[in-house]
Amino acid sequence: MVISKIMQKDEVGKAVYTNKLKIVLNSKDLNEFKRIITDILRNNIIVDLNYFLKDEKNSTFDYKKLSKNTTELQRLCMELLKDYEKDLKRAKAKSISEEWKAFKKQ
């Protein structure tokens, strides 16, 4: 859910999401796009999620209950998205478009 929101807000991500950028036709492009998404997950989203889970008030985090409550799940996704967008503004993270353009320049 978070990655689809990130893709929809990004120029290259949106092109992939709407199938206008046909990365599946080239295995090198597809592998690079997978790497970009994996990096965003690993270096941003999962890091922020881990901090959320370590928070004292979340010490009894019930992921099963959360997965059944769409409102709470959407709230958590929006929080993670907000944190990622802050990281972009502060140049602590790179967008899909930035990573993709750097790859294509090679």
PDB file of C-alpha atoms in Angstrom:
ATOM      1  CA  MET A   1       0.000   0.000   0.000  1.00  0.00           C
ATOM      2  CA  VAL A   2       2.785   2.443   0.894  1.00  0.00           C
ATOM      3  CA  ILE A   3       4.843   1.604  -2.178  1.00  0.00           C
ATOM      4  CA  SER A   4       1.875   2.074  -4.496  1.00  0.00           C
ATOM      5  CA  LYS A   5       1.277   5.521  -2.949  1.00  0.00           C
ATOM      6  CA  ILE A   6       4.964   6.386  -3.363  1.00  0.00           C
ATOM      7  CA  MET A   7       4.851   5.263  -6.990  1.00  0.00           C
ATOM      8  CA  GLN A   8       1.703   7.269  -7.720  1.00  0.00           C
ATOM      9  CA  LYS A   9       3.334  10.450  -6.392  1.00  0.00           C
ATOM     10  CA  ASP A  10       6.550   9.981  -8.398  1.00  0.00           C
ATOM     11  CA  GLU A  11       6.992  10.781 -12.108  1.00  0.00           C
ATOM     12  CA  VAL A  12       8.786   7.537 -13.015  1.00  0.00           C
ATOM     13  CA  GLY A  13       6.829   5.509 -10.481  1.00  0.00           C
ATOM     14  CA  LYS A  14       3.554   6.708 -11.983  1.00  0.00           C
ATOM     15  CA  ALA A  15       4.780   5.823 -15.492  1.00  0.00           C
ATOM     16  CA  VAL A  16       5.591   2.295 -14.323  1.00  0.00           C
ATOM     17  CA  TYR A  17       2.370   2.044 -12.313  1.00  0.00           C
ATOM     18  CA  THR A  18       0.265   3.004 -15.342  1.00  0.00           C
ATOM     19  CA  ASN A  19       2.395   0.818 -17.643  1.00  0.00           C
ATOM     20  CA  LYS A  20       3.560   3.776 -19.760  1.00  0.00           C
ATOM     21  CA  LEU A  21       7.181   2.953 -18.961  1.00  0.00           C
ATOM     22  CA  LYS A  22       7.420  -0.646 -20.095  1.00  0.00           C
ATOM     23  CA  ILE A  23      10.274  -1.812 -17.879  1.00  0.00           C
ATOM     24  CA  VAL A  24       9.246  -5.463 -18.150  1.00  0.00           C
ATOM     25  CA  LEU A  25      10.475  -5.553 -21.745  1.00  0.00           C
ATOM     26  CA  ASN A  26      14.079  -5.125 -20.622  1.00  0.00           C
ATOM     27  CA  SER A  27      15.377  -7.362 -17.825  1.00  0.00           C
ATOM     28  CA  LYS A  28      18.124  -4.867 -16.907  1.00  0.00           C
ATOM     29  CA  ASP A  29      15.516  -2.108 -16.444  1.00  0.00           C
ATOM     30  CA  LEU A  30      13.216  -4.414 -14.495  1.00  0.00           C
ATOM     31  CA  ASN A  31      16.024  -5.517 -12.176  1.00  0.00           C
ATOM     32  CA  GLU A  32      17.053  -1.910 -11.557  1.00  0.00           C
ATOM     33  CA  PHE A  33      13.490  -0.883 -10.773  1.00  0.00           C
ATOM     34  CA  LYS A  34      13.190  -3.783  -8.316  1.00  0.00           C
ATOM     35  CA  ARG A  35      16.456  -2.645  -6.685  1.00  0.00           C
ATOM     36  CA  ILE A  36      15.161   0.922  -6.352  1.00  0.00           C
ATOM     37  CA  ILE A  37      11.908  -0.213  -4.718  1.00  0.00           C
ATOM     38  CA  THR A  38      13.779  -2.646  -2.446  1.00  0.00           C
ATOM     39  CA  ASP A  39      16.134   0.138  -1.354  1.00  0.00           C
ATOM     40  CA  ILE A  40      13.229   2.447  -0.536  1.00  0.00           C
ATOM     41  CA  LEU A  41      11.598  -0.291   1.502  1.00  0.00           C
ATOM     42  CA  ARG A  42      14.796  -1.333   3.263  1.00  0.00           C
ATOM     43  CA  ASN A  43      16.298   2.090   3.912  1.00  0.00           C
ATOM     44  CA  ASN A  44      13.189   4.160   4.588  1.00  0.00           C
ATOM     45  CA  ILE A  45       9.862   2.425   5.080  1.00  0.00           C
ATOM     46  CA  ILE A  46      11.059  -0.511   7.179  1.00  0.00           C
ATOM     47  CA  VAL A  47      13.338   1.713   9.258  1.00  0.00           C
ATOM     48  CA  ASP A  48      10.406   4.008  10.077  1.00  0.00           C
ATOM     49  CA  LEU A  49       8.128   1.046  10.740  1.00  0.00           C
ATOM     50  CA  ASN A  50      10.685  -0.402  13.162  1.00  0.00           C
ATOM     51  CA  TYR A  51      10.830   2.906  15.054  1.00  0.00           C
ATOM     52  CA  PHE A  52       7.052   2.938  15.208  1.00  0.00           C
ATOM     53  CA  LEU A  53       7.047  -0.584  16.641  1.00  0.00           C
ATOM     54  CA  LYS A  54       9.763   0.239  19.196  1.00  0.00           C
ATOM     55  CA  ASP A  55       7.811   3.201  20.526  1.00  0.00           C
ATOM     56  CA  GLU A  56       6.761   2.559  24.138  1.00  0.00           C
ATOM     57  CA  LYS A  57       3.085   3.126  23.476  1.00  0.00           C
ATOM     58  CA  ASN A  58       3.254   0.489  20.770  1.00  0.00           C
ATOM     59  CA  SER A  59       4.979  -2.142  22.915  1.00  0.00           C
ATOM     60  CA  THR A  60       1.915  -4.377  22.687  1.00  0.00           C
ATOM     61  CA  PHE A  61       1.528  -3.963  18.945  1.00  0.00           C
ATOM     62  CA  ASP A  62      -1.069  -6.360  17.557  1.00  0.00           C
ATOM     63  CA  TYR A  63      -0.362  -6.715  13.845  1.00  0.00           C
ATOM     64  CA  LYS A  64      -3.289  -9.115  13.311  1.00  0.00           C
ATOM     65  CA  LYS A  65      -5.738  -6.600  14.724  1.00  0.00           C
ATOM     66  CA  LEU A  66      -4.166  -3.816  12.649  1.00  0.00           C
ATOM     67  CA  SER A  67      -4.376  -5.844   9.445  1.00  0.00           C
ATOM     68  CA  LYS A  68      -8.127  -6.238   9.979  1.00  0.00           C
ATOM     69  CA  ASN A  69      -8.722  -2.561  10.755  1.00  0.00           C
ATOM     70  CA  THR A  70      -8.469  -0.711   7.444  1.00  0.00           C
ATOM     71  CA  THR A  71      -8.689   2.706   9.076  1.00  0.00           C
ATOM     72  CA  GLU A  72      -5.717   2.035  11.362  1.00  0.00           C
ATOM     73  CA  LEU A  73      -3.781   0.380   8.561  1.00  0.00           C
ATOM     74  CA  GLN A  74      -4.338   3.383   6.313  1.00  0.00           C
ATOM     75  CA  ARG A  75      -3.289   5.700   9.151  1.00  0.00           C
ATOM     76  CA  LEU A  76      -0.039   3.769   9.597  1.00  0.00           C
ATOM     77  CA  CYS A  77       0.607   3.794   5.836  1.00  0.00           C
ATOM     78  CA  MET A  78       0.015   7.542   5.690  1.00  0.00           C
ATOM     79  CA  GLU A  79       2.401   8.047   8.595  1.00  0.00           C
ATOM     80  CA  LEU A  80       5.084   6.004   6.827  1.00  0.00           C
ATOM     81  CA  LEU A  81       4.460   7.900   3.595  1.00  0.00           C
ATOM     82  CA  LYS A  82       4.705  11.231   5.422  1.00  0.00           C
ATOM     83  CA  ASP A  83       8.033  10.198   6.973  1.00  0.00           C
ATOM     84  CA  TYR A  84       9.368   9.144   3.562  1.00  0.00           C
ATOM     85  CA  GLU A  85       8.294  12.463   2.026  1.00  0.00           C
ATOM     86  CA  LYS A  86      10.064  14.335   4.834  1.00  0.00           C
ATOM     87  CA  ASP A  87      13.209  12.323   4.105  1.00  0.00           C
ATOM     88  CA  LEU A  88      12.940  13.314   0.430  1.00  0.00           C
ATOM     89  CA  LYS A  89      12.604  17.014   1.314  1.00  0.00           C
ATOM     90  CA  ARG A  90      15.591  16.793   3.651  1.00  0.00           C
ATOM     91  CA  ALA A  91      17.661  14.907   1.032  1.00  0.00           C
ATOM     92  CA  LYS A  92      17.929  11.895   3.354  1.00  0.00           C
ATOM     93  CA  ALA A  93      16.308   9.714   0.701  1.00  0.00           C
ATOM     94  CA  LYS A  94      16.213   9.620  -3.072  1.00  0.00           C
ATOM     95  CA  SER A  95      13.029   9.374  -5.083  1.00  0.00           C
ATOM     96  CA  ILE A  96      12.300   6.676  -7.618  1.00  0.00           C
ATOM     97  CA  SER A  97      12.800   9.275 -10.368  1.00  0.00           C
ATOM     98  CA  GLU A  98      16.186  10.381  -9.031  1.00  0.00           C
ATOM     99  CA  GLU A  99      17.421   6.801  -8.817  1.00  0.00           C
ATOM    100  CA  TRP A 100      16.002   5.912 -12.244  1.00  0.00           C
ATOM    101  CA  LYS A 101      17.560   8.936 -13.965  1.00  0.00           C
ATOM    102  CA  ALA A 102      20.955   8.153 -12.398  1.00  0.00           C
ATOM    103  CA  PHE A 103      20.654   4.556 -13.657  1.00  0.00           C
ATOM    104  CA  LYS A 104      19.743   5.664 -17.187  1.00  0.00           C
ATOM    105  CA  LYS A 105      22.735   8.037 -17.347  1.00  0.00           C
ATOM    106  CA  GLN A 106      25.120   5.105 -16.910  1.00  0.00           C
TER     107      GLN A 106
END
